[in-house]
PDB file of C-alpha atoms in Angstrom:
ATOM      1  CA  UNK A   1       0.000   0.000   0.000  1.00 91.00           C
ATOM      2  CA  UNK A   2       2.966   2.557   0.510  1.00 96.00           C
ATOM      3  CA  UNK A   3       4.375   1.718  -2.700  1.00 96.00           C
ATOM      4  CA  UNK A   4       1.170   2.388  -4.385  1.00 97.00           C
ATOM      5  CA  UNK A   5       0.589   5.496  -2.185  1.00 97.00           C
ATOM      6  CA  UNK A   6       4.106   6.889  -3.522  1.00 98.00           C
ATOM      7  CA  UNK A   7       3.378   6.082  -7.398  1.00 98.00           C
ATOM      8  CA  UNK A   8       0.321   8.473  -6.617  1.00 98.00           C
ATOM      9  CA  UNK A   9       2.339  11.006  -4.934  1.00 97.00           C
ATOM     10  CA  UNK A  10       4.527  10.797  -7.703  1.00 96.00           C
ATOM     11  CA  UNK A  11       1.597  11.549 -10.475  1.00 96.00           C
ATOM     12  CA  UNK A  12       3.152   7.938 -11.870  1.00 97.00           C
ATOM     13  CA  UNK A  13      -1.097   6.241 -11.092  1.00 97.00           C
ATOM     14  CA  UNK A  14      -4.279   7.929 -11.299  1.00 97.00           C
ATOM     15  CA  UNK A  15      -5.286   6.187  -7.737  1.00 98.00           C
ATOM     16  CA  UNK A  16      -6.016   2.873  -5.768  1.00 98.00           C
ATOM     17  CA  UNK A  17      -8.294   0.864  -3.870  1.00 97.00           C
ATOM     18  CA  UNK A  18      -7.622  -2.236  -1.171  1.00 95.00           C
ATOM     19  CA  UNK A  19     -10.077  -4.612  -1.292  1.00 94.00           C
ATOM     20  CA  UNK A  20     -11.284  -6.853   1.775  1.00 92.00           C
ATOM     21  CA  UNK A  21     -11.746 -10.710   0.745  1.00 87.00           C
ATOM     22  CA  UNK A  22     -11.642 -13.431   3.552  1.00 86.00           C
ATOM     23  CA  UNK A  23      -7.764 -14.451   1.773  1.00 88.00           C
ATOM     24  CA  UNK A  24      -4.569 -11.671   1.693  1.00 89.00           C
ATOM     25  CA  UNK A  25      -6.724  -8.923  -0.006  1.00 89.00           C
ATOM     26  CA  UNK A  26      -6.415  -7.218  -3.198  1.00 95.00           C
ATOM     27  CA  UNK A  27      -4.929  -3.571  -4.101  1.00 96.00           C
ATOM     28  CA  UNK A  28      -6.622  -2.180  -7.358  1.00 97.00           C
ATOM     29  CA  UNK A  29      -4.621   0.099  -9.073  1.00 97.00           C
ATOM     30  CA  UNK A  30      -5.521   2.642 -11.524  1.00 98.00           C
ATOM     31  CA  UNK A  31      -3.092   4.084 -14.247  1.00 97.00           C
ATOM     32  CA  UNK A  32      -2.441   7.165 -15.468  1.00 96.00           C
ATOM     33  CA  UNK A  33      -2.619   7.818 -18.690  1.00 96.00           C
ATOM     34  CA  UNK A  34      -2.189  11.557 -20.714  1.00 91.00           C
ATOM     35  CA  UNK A  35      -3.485  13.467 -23.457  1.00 91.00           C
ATOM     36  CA  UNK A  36      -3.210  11.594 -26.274  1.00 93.00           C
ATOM     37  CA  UNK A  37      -3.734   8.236 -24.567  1.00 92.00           C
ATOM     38  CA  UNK A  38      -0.027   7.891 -23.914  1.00 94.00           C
ATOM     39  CA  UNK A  39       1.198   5.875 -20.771  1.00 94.00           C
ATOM     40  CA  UNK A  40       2.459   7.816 -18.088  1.00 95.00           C
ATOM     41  CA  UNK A  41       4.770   4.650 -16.505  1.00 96.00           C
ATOM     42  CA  UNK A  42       6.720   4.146 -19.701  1.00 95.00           C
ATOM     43  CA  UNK A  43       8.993   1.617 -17.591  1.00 96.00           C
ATOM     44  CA  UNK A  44       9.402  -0.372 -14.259  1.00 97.00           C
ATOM     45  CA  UNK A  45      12.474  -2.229 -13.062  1.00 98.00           C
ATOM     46  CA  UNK A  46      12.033  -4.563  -9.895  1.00 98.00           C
ATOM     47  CA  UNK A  47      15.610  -3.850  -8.224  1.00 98.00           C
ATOM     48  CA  UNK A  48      15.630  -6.044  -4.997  1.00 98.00           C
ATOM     49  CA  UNK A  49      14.197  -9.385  -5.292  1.00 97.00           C
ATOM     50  CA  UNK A  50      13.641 -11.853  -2.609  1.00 96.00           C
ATOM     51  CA  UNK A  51      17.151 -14.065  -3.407  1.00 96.00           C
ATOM     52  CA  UNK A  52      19.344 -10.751  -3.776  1.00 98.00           C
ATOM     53  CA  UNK A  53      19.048  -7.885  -1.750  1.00 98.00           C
ATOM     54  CA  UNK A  54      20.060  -4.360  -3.005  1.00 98.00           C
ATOM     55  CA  UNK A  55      21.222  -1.760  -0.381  1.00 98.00           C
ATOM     56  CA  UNK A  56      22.521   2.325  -0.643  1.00 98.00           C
ATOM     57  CA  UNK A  57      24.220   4.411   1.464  1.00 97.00           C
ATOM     58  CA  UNK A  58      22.983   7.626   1.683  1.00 96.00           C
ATOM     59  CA  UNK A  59      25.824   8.993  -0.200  1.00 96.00           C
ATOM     60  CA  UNK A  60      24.632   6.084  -2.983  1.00 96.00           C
ATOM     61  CA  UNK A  61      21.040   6.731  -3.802  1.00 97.00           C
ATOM     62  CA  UNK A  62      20.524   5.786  -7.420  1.00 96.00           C
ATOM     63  CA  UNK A  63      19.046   8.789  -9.701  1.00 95.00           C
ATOM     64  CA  UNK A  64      17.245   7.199 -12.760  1.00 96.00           C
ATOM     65  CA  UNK A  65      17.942   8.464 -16.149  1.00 94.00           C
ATOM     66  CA  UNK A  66      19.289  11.474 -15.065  1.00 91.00           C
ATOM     67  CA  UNK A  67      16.774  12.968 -12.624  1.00 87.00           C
ATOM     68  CA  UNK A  68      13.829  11.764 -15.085  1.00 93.00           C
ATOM     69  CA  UNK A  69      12.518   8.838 -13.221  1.00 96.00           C
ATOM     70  CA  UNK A  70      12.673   7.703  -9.729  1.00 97.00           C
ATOM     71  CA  UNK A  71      13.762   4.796  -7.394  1.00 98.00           C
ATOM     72  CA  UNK A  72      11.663   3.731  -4.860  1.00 98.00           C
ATOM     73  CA  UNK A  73      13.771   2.778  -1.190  1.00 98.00           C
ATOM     74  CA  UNK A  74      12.549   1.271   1.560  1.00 98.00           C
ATOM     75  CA  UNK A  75      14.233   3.363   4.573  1.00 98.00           C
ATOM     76  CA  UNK A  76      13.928   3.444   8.253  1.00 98.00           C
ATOM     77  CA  UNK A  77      11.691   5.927   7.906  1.00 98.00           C
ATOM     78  CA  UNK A  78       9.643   4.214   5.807  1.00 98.00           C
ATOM     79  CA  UNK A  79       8.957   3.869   2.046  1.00 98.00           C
ATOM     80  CA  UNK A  80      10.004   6.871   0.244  1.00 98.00           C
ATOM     81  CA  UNK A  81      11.557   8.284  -3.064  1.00 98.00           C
ATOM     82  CA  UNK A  82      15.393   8.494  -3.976  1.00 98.00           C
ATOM     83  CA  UNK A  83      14.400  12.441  -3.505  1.00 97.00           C
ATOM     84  CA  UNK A  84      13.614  12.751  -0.199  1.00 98.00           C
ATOM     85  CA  UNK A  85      15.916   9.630   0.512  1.00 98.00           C
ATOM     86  CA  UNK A  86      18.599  11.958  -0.497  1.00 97.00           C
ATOM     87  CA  UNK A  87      17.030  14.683   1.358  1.00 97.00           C
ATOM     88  CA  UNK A  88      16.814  13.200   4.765  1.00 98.00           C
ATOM     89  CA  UNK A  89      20.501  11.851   4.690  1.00 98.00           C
ATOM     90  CA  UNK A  90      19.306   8.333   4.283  1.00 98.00           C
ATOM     91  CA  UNK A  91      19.951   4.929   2.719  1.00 98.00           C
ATOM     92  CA  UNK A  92      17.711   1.712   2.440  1.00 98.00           C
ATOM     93  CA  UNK A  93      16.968  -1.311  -0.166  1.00 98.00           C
ATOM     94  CA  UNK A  94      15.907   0.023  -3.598  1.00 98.00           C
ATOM     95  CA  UNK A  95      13.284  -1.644  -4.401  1.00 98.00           C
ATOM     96  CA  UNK A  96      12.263  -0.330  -7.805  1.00 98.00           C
ATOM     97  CA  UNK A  97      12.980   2.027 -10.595  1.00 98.00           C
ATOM     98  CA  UNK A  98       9.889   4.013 -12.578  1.00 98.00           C
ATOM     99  CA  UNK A  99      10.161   6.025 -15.553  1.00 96.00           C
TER     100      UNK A  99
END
């Protein structure tokens, strides 16, 4: 749900929902699209994965393609973009890149 709250922060998804079943529940996600039908999330790359861990320092935060994109770090303050990662002096696991 924080991942999908930042994507909406980010203006990268239109919104979402969570949705209650009796199992592990479901997160609807709505995308974003512009003008002329074009996709606003143009590309996704899952950094850390479950058998391979990927950590920064703060002095490492990733920028992706050049300031155009953004990483998506799971901190101890929470989940948060390489932007305010950078901003608050802190590291964490990237998790993902958007563009």
């Amino acid at each position: 749900i924080a991942l999908a709250s930042v994507l909406k922060e980010e203006g990268f998804i239109k919104d979402y929902e969570v949705i209650a079943d009796n199992k592990q529940g479901i997160i609807r996600i709505y995308l974003k699209y512009g003008a002329n039908k074009e996709r606003v999330i143009s590309g996704l790359r899952r950094i850390s994965k479950p058998g391979r861990r990927v950590y920064a320092r703060k002095d490492q935060v990733p920028r992706v393609l050049g300031g155009y994109g953004i990483a998506i770090l799971s901190t101890s303050k929470g989940i948060m973009t390489d932007k305010q990662a950078r901003k608050l002096g802190l590291g964490g696991e990237v998790l993902c890149y958007v563009w």
